[in-house]
């Protein structure tokens, strides 16, 4: 295993994995800015074996695992080595693609002791939305002083296996770019919505209302604020848990539709836990 | 044979790829789209783009993609 200290080292290692065959597979899609941030934290590691590269990142107690592999036997061998080296490590892998394209890779992970924890589906919205904050009510932009409460909110209410909870630095950047909406009252944060815009596209990262505050229109106000903010975006995307029928119905209501991409979240429990 | 613009529009029909000079910075292509684009270019032009060539600068605009195809002997 080798700690990544420069993005060029990672790019070179990825480039060494021959592609072109029908079994070539990749599950590493991080942007350059994210990669740079992880490198700066010393959180990014590589392990290689013939025909496959594993990229792992320590995320609290989790090890997030991504791969680039020429074929299935190479991926299987690389995962087998990792599991042997770190049997007590809780591992999570996101396998993203069209269901028919990731089925075989999902089976390889399953054979190495990973189980499917959840499946996310991607939804997207094209077209226009009026740039008006009507309907947004008491939604406000989060400020730097809200960071500790925001982070505590996300740690408390979100599933860290299905959602990659942002670090304080990532949250700070999101707040600075006015990407965090919040509804607050005397009981604290009641709901948040975090988004990220790149050029003409916007990604809705998190939309969450505290359980006992559902049915009070908080989610709707957050969504109206968000849609007004990204009115100029030609494409808005999000990921949602496939079985979350209520959330999917709400997204349909706001004009989103499934685009066929899924994310199989594979989890390998520590052997200490499973025994 | 499809043109590069046809292929790009097939991946993300909501954008006009003829106007942008940086598809990635303009949010028109993300990492998933680049992987889809590489596969489509391979298939359409009968080439094999290597892993070492899958860099943002090779897919950031029409000319960059043309230059990449040119290295594989394809004039598009």
XYZ file of C-alpha atoms in Angstrom:
351
model
C 0.000 0.000 0.000
C 1.232 3.435 -0.869
C 0.047 6.843 0.298
C -0.754 9.178 -2.608
C 1.199 12.420 -2.297
C 0.630 13.853 -5.793
C -2.302 13.643 -8.164
C 0.119 12.759 -10.988
C 1.081 9.541 -9.182
C -2.567 8.514 -9.068
C -3.145 9.396 -12.724
C -0.092 7.430 -13.771
C -1.144 4.384 -11.753
C -4.649 4.542 -13.241
C -3.189 4.859 -16.721
C -1.190 1.670 -16.269
C -4.357 -0.397 -16.095
C -5.067 -1.534 -19.625
C -8.539 -0.853 -20.880
C -10.324 -1.888 -24.018
C -11.487 -5.375 -23.086
C -15.147 -6.049 -22.312
C -14.383 -6.575 -18.628
C -12.571 -3.289 -17.990
C -14.144 -1.637 -14.996
C -13.704 1.591 -13.057
C -15.414 2.898 -9.943
C -13.320 5.993 -9.225
C -14.998 9.198 -10.395
C -13.768 11.869 -7.983
C -13.118 15.359 -9.308
C -9.574 16.735 -9.318
C -10.402 19.194 -6.527
C -11.722 16.397 -4.284
C -8.648 14.278 -4.998
C -6.354 17.197 -4.123
C -8.211 17.720 -0.835
C -7.908 14.047 0.132
C -4.209 14.037 -0.780
C -3.670 17.097 1.418
C -5.299 15.214 4.313
C -3.052 12.171 3.669
C -6.213 10.085 3.313
C -5.685 8.536 -0.116
C -3.891 5.205 -0.595
C -3.180 2.875 -3.503
C -2.669 -0.829 -3.720
C -1.938 -2.595 -6.956
C -1.820 -6.065 -8.290
C -1.429 -7.308 -11.862
C -4.206 -5.693 -13.922
C -5.965 -3.896 -11.076
C -5.559 -0.811 -8.935
C -7.444 -0.200 -5.700
C -7.788 3.352 -4.429
C -8.796 3.593 -0.799
C -9.657 6.482 1.408
C -10.030 6.467 5.166
C -13.287 8.215 6.047
C -13.613 8.068 9.823
C -14.073 4.403 10.713
C -14.811 3.465 7.112
C -12.435 2.570 4.350
C -13.930 3.696 1.034
C -12.689 1.457 -1.760
C -12.615 2.227 -5.487
C -11.041 0.274 -8.307
C -9.714 0.372 -11.844
C -9.371 -3.122 -13.304
C -8.582 -4.668 -16.656
C -10.740 -7.702 -16.011
C -12.661 -9.601 -13.374
C -9.927 -11.999 -12.180
C -7.579 -9.052 -11.563
C -10.224 -7.162 -9.587
C -11.088 -10.254 -7.611
C -7.427 -10.854 -6.741
C -6.879 -7.232 -5.695
C -9.946 -7.210 -3.461
C -8.937 -10.564 -2.002
C -5.525 -9.163 -1.070
C -7.037 -6.082 0.551
C -9.509 -8.124 2.576
C -6.714 -10.447 3.704
C -4.532 -7.506 4.755
C -7.301 -5.706 6.639
C -9.849 -8.285 7.812
C -11.136 -6.114 10.649
C -11.739 -3.031 8.529
C -15.275 -1.881 7.699
C -15.202 -1.203 3.951
C -17.613 0.567 1.614
C -17.576 0.640 -2.172
C -19.836 2.549 -4.565
C -20.414 0.772 -7.868
C -21.934 3.249 -10.281
C -23.321 2.640 -13.741
C -26.258 1.193 -15.599
C -27.606 -1.868 -13.747
C -26.654 -4.275 -16.530
C -23.104 -2.867 -16.649
C -22.330 -3.219 -12.939
C -24.010 -6.546 -12.264
C -20.872 -8.635 -12.795
C -18.662 -6.303 -10.782
C -21.219 -6.365 -7.977
C -20.925 -10.164 -7.905
C -17.129 -9.945 -7.633
C -17.446 -7.712 -4.572
C -20.031 -10.105 -3.114
C -17.644 -13.015 -3.535
C -15.101 -11.070 -1.451
C -17.538 -10.692 1.429
C -19.220 -7.412 0.489
C -23.014 -7.234 0.708
C -25.301 -4.748 -0.952
C -26.233 -2.222 1.731
C -28.428 -0.060 -0.487
C -28.993 0.955 -4.057
C -29.222 4.596 -5.057
C -30.828 5.769 -8.280
C -29.865 8.964 -10.057
C -32.562 11.435 -10.991
C -32.214 14.487 -13.129
C -34.190 17.507 -14.070
C -33.813 19.550 -17.214
C -35.684 22.682 -18.117
C -36.456 25.874 -16.334
C -37.777 26.942 -12.947
C -38.663 30.512 -12.028
C -35.840 32.259 -10.164
C -38.126 33.410 -7.401
C -37.880 32.668 -3.717
C -41.687 32.568 -3.408
C -42.507 29.498 -1.392
C -39.105 29.465 0.319
C -40.486 31.013 3.535
C -37.966 31.135 6.365
C -35.190 29.340 4.496
C -31.830 31.025 4.969
C -28.300 30.520 3.767
C -26.134 28.787 6.350
C -23.232 30.806 7.749
C -19.773 29.875 8.950
C -20.907 29.934 12.577
C -23.464 27.228 11.729
C -20.734 24.739 10.740
C -20.533 22.778 14.027
C -24.312 22.422 14.174
C -24.488 21.457 10.496
C -21.877 18.778 10.918
C -23.559 17.434 14.068
C -26.924 17.406 12.239
C -25.504 15.356 9.385
C -23.712 12.923 11.666
C -26.889 12.400 13.644
C -29.441 12.032 10.877
C -27.642 10.636 7.821
C -26.475 7.085 7.167
C -22.685 7.324 6.739
C -22.648 4.193 4.592
C -25.131 5.482 2.029
C -24.169 9.156 2.229
C -20.645 10.469 2.163
C -20.920 12.955 4.989
C -18.788 15.986 4.121
C -15.843 16.969 6.264
C -15.877 20.327 8.073
C -13.583 21.704 5.344
C -15.990 20.562 2.615
C -18.920 22.028 4.531
C -17.034 25.294 4.988
C -16.461 25.483 1.220
C -20.152 24.740 0.570
C -21.220 27.486 2.994
C -18.767 29.935 1.422
C -20.224 29.281 -2.034
C -23.764 29.797 -0.671
C -24.522 26.144 -1.302
C -26.162 25.373 2.048
C -29.774 26.255 2.827
C -31.130 25.778 6.329
C -34.347 26.139 8.260
C -33.665 27.014 11.894
C -35.902 27.791 14.832
C -35.631 27.824 18.603
C -35.227 24.031 18.558
C -32.178 24.291 16.307
C -31.778 23.054 12.736
C -34.991 21.571 11.379
C -33.825 20.906 7.832
C -30.952 21.414 5.426
C -30.342 21.310 1.698
C -26.821 21.280 0.276
C -26.038 21.692 -3.403
C -23.056 22.259 -5.648
C -23.062 24.078 -8.980
C -20.471 23.576 -11.705
C -21.081 25.714 -14.756
C -24.477 24.811 -16.189
C -25.029 21.796 -13.914
C -26.092 21.562 -10.301
C -25.951 18.550 -8.015
C -28.320 18.302 -5.078
C -26.167 16.596 -2.447
C -28.336 16.457 0.671
C -31.942 17.313 1.458
C -33.003 16.328 4.921
C -35.657 17.336 7.397
C -35.580 16.102 10.999
C -38.007 13.187 11.363
C -40.379 14.743 13.884
C -40.621 17.937 11.773
C -41.952 16.186 8.668
C -45.307 17.412 7.370
C -44.644 21.050 8.280
C -43.620 22.201 4.794
C -39.942 22.548 5.705
C -38.722 20.260 2.913
C -40.918 22.031 0.400
C -39.552 25.450 1.380
C -35.980 24.186 1.106
C -36.703 22.736 -2.331
C -38.273 25.976 -3.554
C -35.228 27.942 -2.398
C -32.947 25.441 -4.117
C -34.819 25.398 -7.430
C -34.893 29.188 -7.482
C -31.145 29.280 -6.820
C -30.313 26.895 -9.661
C -32.893 28.272 -12.090
C -30.131 28.954 -14.612
C -28.775 25.399 -14.481
C -29.645 23.320 -17.504
C -29.191 20.088 -15.612
C -29.892 19.260 -11.979
C -29.025 15.810 -10.627
C -29.382 13.931 -7.352
C -29.059 10.435 -5.922
C -31.810 8.861 -3.827
C -32.235 5.450 -2.170
C -34.091 3.223 -4.631
C -36.605 2.031 -2.048
C -37.424 5.474 -0.710
C -40.761 5.693 -2.481
C -41.862 8.837 -0.648
C -38.711 10.780 -1.564
C -38.839 9.627 -5.181
C -42.488 10.718 -5.423
C -41.491 14.145 -4.100
C -38.707 14.447 -6.658
C -41.145 13.475 -9.432
C -43.407 16.224 -8.155
C -40.575 18.721 -8.630
C -39.886 17.548 -12.181
C -37.066 15.057 -11.648
C -37.017 11.673 -13.341
C -34.780 8.607 -13.099
C -32.012 8.627 -15.729
C -31.077 4.942 -15.546
C -27.873 5.243 -13.487
C -27.634 3.355 -10.210
C -25.123 3.172 -7.376
C -24.795 -0.166 -5.592
C -23.405 0.588 -2.151
C -21.410 -2.462 -1.124
C -20.388 -2.919 2.501
C -17.946 -5.381 3.962
C -18.268 -5.669 7.707
C -15.255 -6.248 9.898
C -14.664 -9.968 10.423
C -14.628 -9.206 14.141
C -18.249 -8.042 13.818
C -19.458 -10.860 11.585
C -18.048 -13.667 13.759
C -20.401 7.663 -39.049
C -21.446 9.916 -36.173
C -19.599 13.163 -35.559
C -18.023 14.023 -32.206
C -20.830 16.522 -31.600
C -23.425 13.803 -32.292
C -21.746 11.565 -29.739
C -21.576 14.335 -27.135
C -25.224 15.241 -27.714
C -26.166 11.574 -27.349
C -24.608 11.569 -23.884
C -25.942 14.945 -22.710
C -28.665 16.153 -25.064
C -29.516 19.181 -22.915
C -26.275 21.029 -23.747
C -24.949 22.793 -26.831
C -21.409 21.464 -27.130
C -20.504 23.658 -30.091
C -20.197 26.796 -27.958
C -18.197 25.769 -24.871
C -14.413 25.810 -24.624
C -14.368 23.749 -21.433
C -17.033 21.076 -21.104
C -15.866 20.040 -17.629
C -15.609 23.492 -16.061
C -18.931 24.432 -17.652
C -20.609 21.436 -16.026
C -21.553 19.824 -19.318
C -19.636 16.594 -18.738
C -18.873 14.904 -15.427
C -16.579 11.977 -14.675
C -19.289 9.409 -15.473
C -19.928 11.104 -18.809
C -16.214 11.058 -19.710
C -16.117 7.276 -19.224
C -19.232 6.943 -21.435
C -17.639 9.271 -24.011
C -14.423 7.209 -24.129
C -16.440 4.024 -24.759
C -18.513 5.698 -27.462
C -15.419 7.116 -29.209
C -13.707 3.709 -29.080
C -16.733 2.014 -30.587
C -17.580 4.632 -33.187
C -14.049 5.098 -34.529
C -12.677 1.593 -33.949
C -9.842 2.742 -31.683
C -8.713 2.075 -28.124
C -8.094 5.152 -26.015
C -5.614 4.138 -23.321
C -6.009 4.786 -19.615
C -3.087 7.204 -19.705
C -5.055 9.342 -22.174
C -8.135 9.671 -19.979
C -7.205 13.101 -18.693
C -9.477 16.148 -18.414
C -7.406 18.094 -20.943
C -8.146 15.494 -23.645
C -11.919 15.927 -23.316
C -12.339 19.577 -22.375
C -13.542 20.786 -25.793
C -14.118 19.754 -29.385
C -10.590 20.553 -30.529
C -9.031 18.578 -27.676
C -11.123 15.523 -28.604
C -10.200 15.975 -32.274
C -6.508 16.121 -31.306
C -6.850 12.928 -29.270
C -8.556 11.121 -32.138
C -5.860 12.445 -34.464
C -3.228 10.612 -32.391
C -5.151 7.427 -33.176
C -5.175 8.216 -36.890
C -8.779 9.410 -36.961
C -9.683 12.676 -38.689
C -13.038 13.711 -37.207
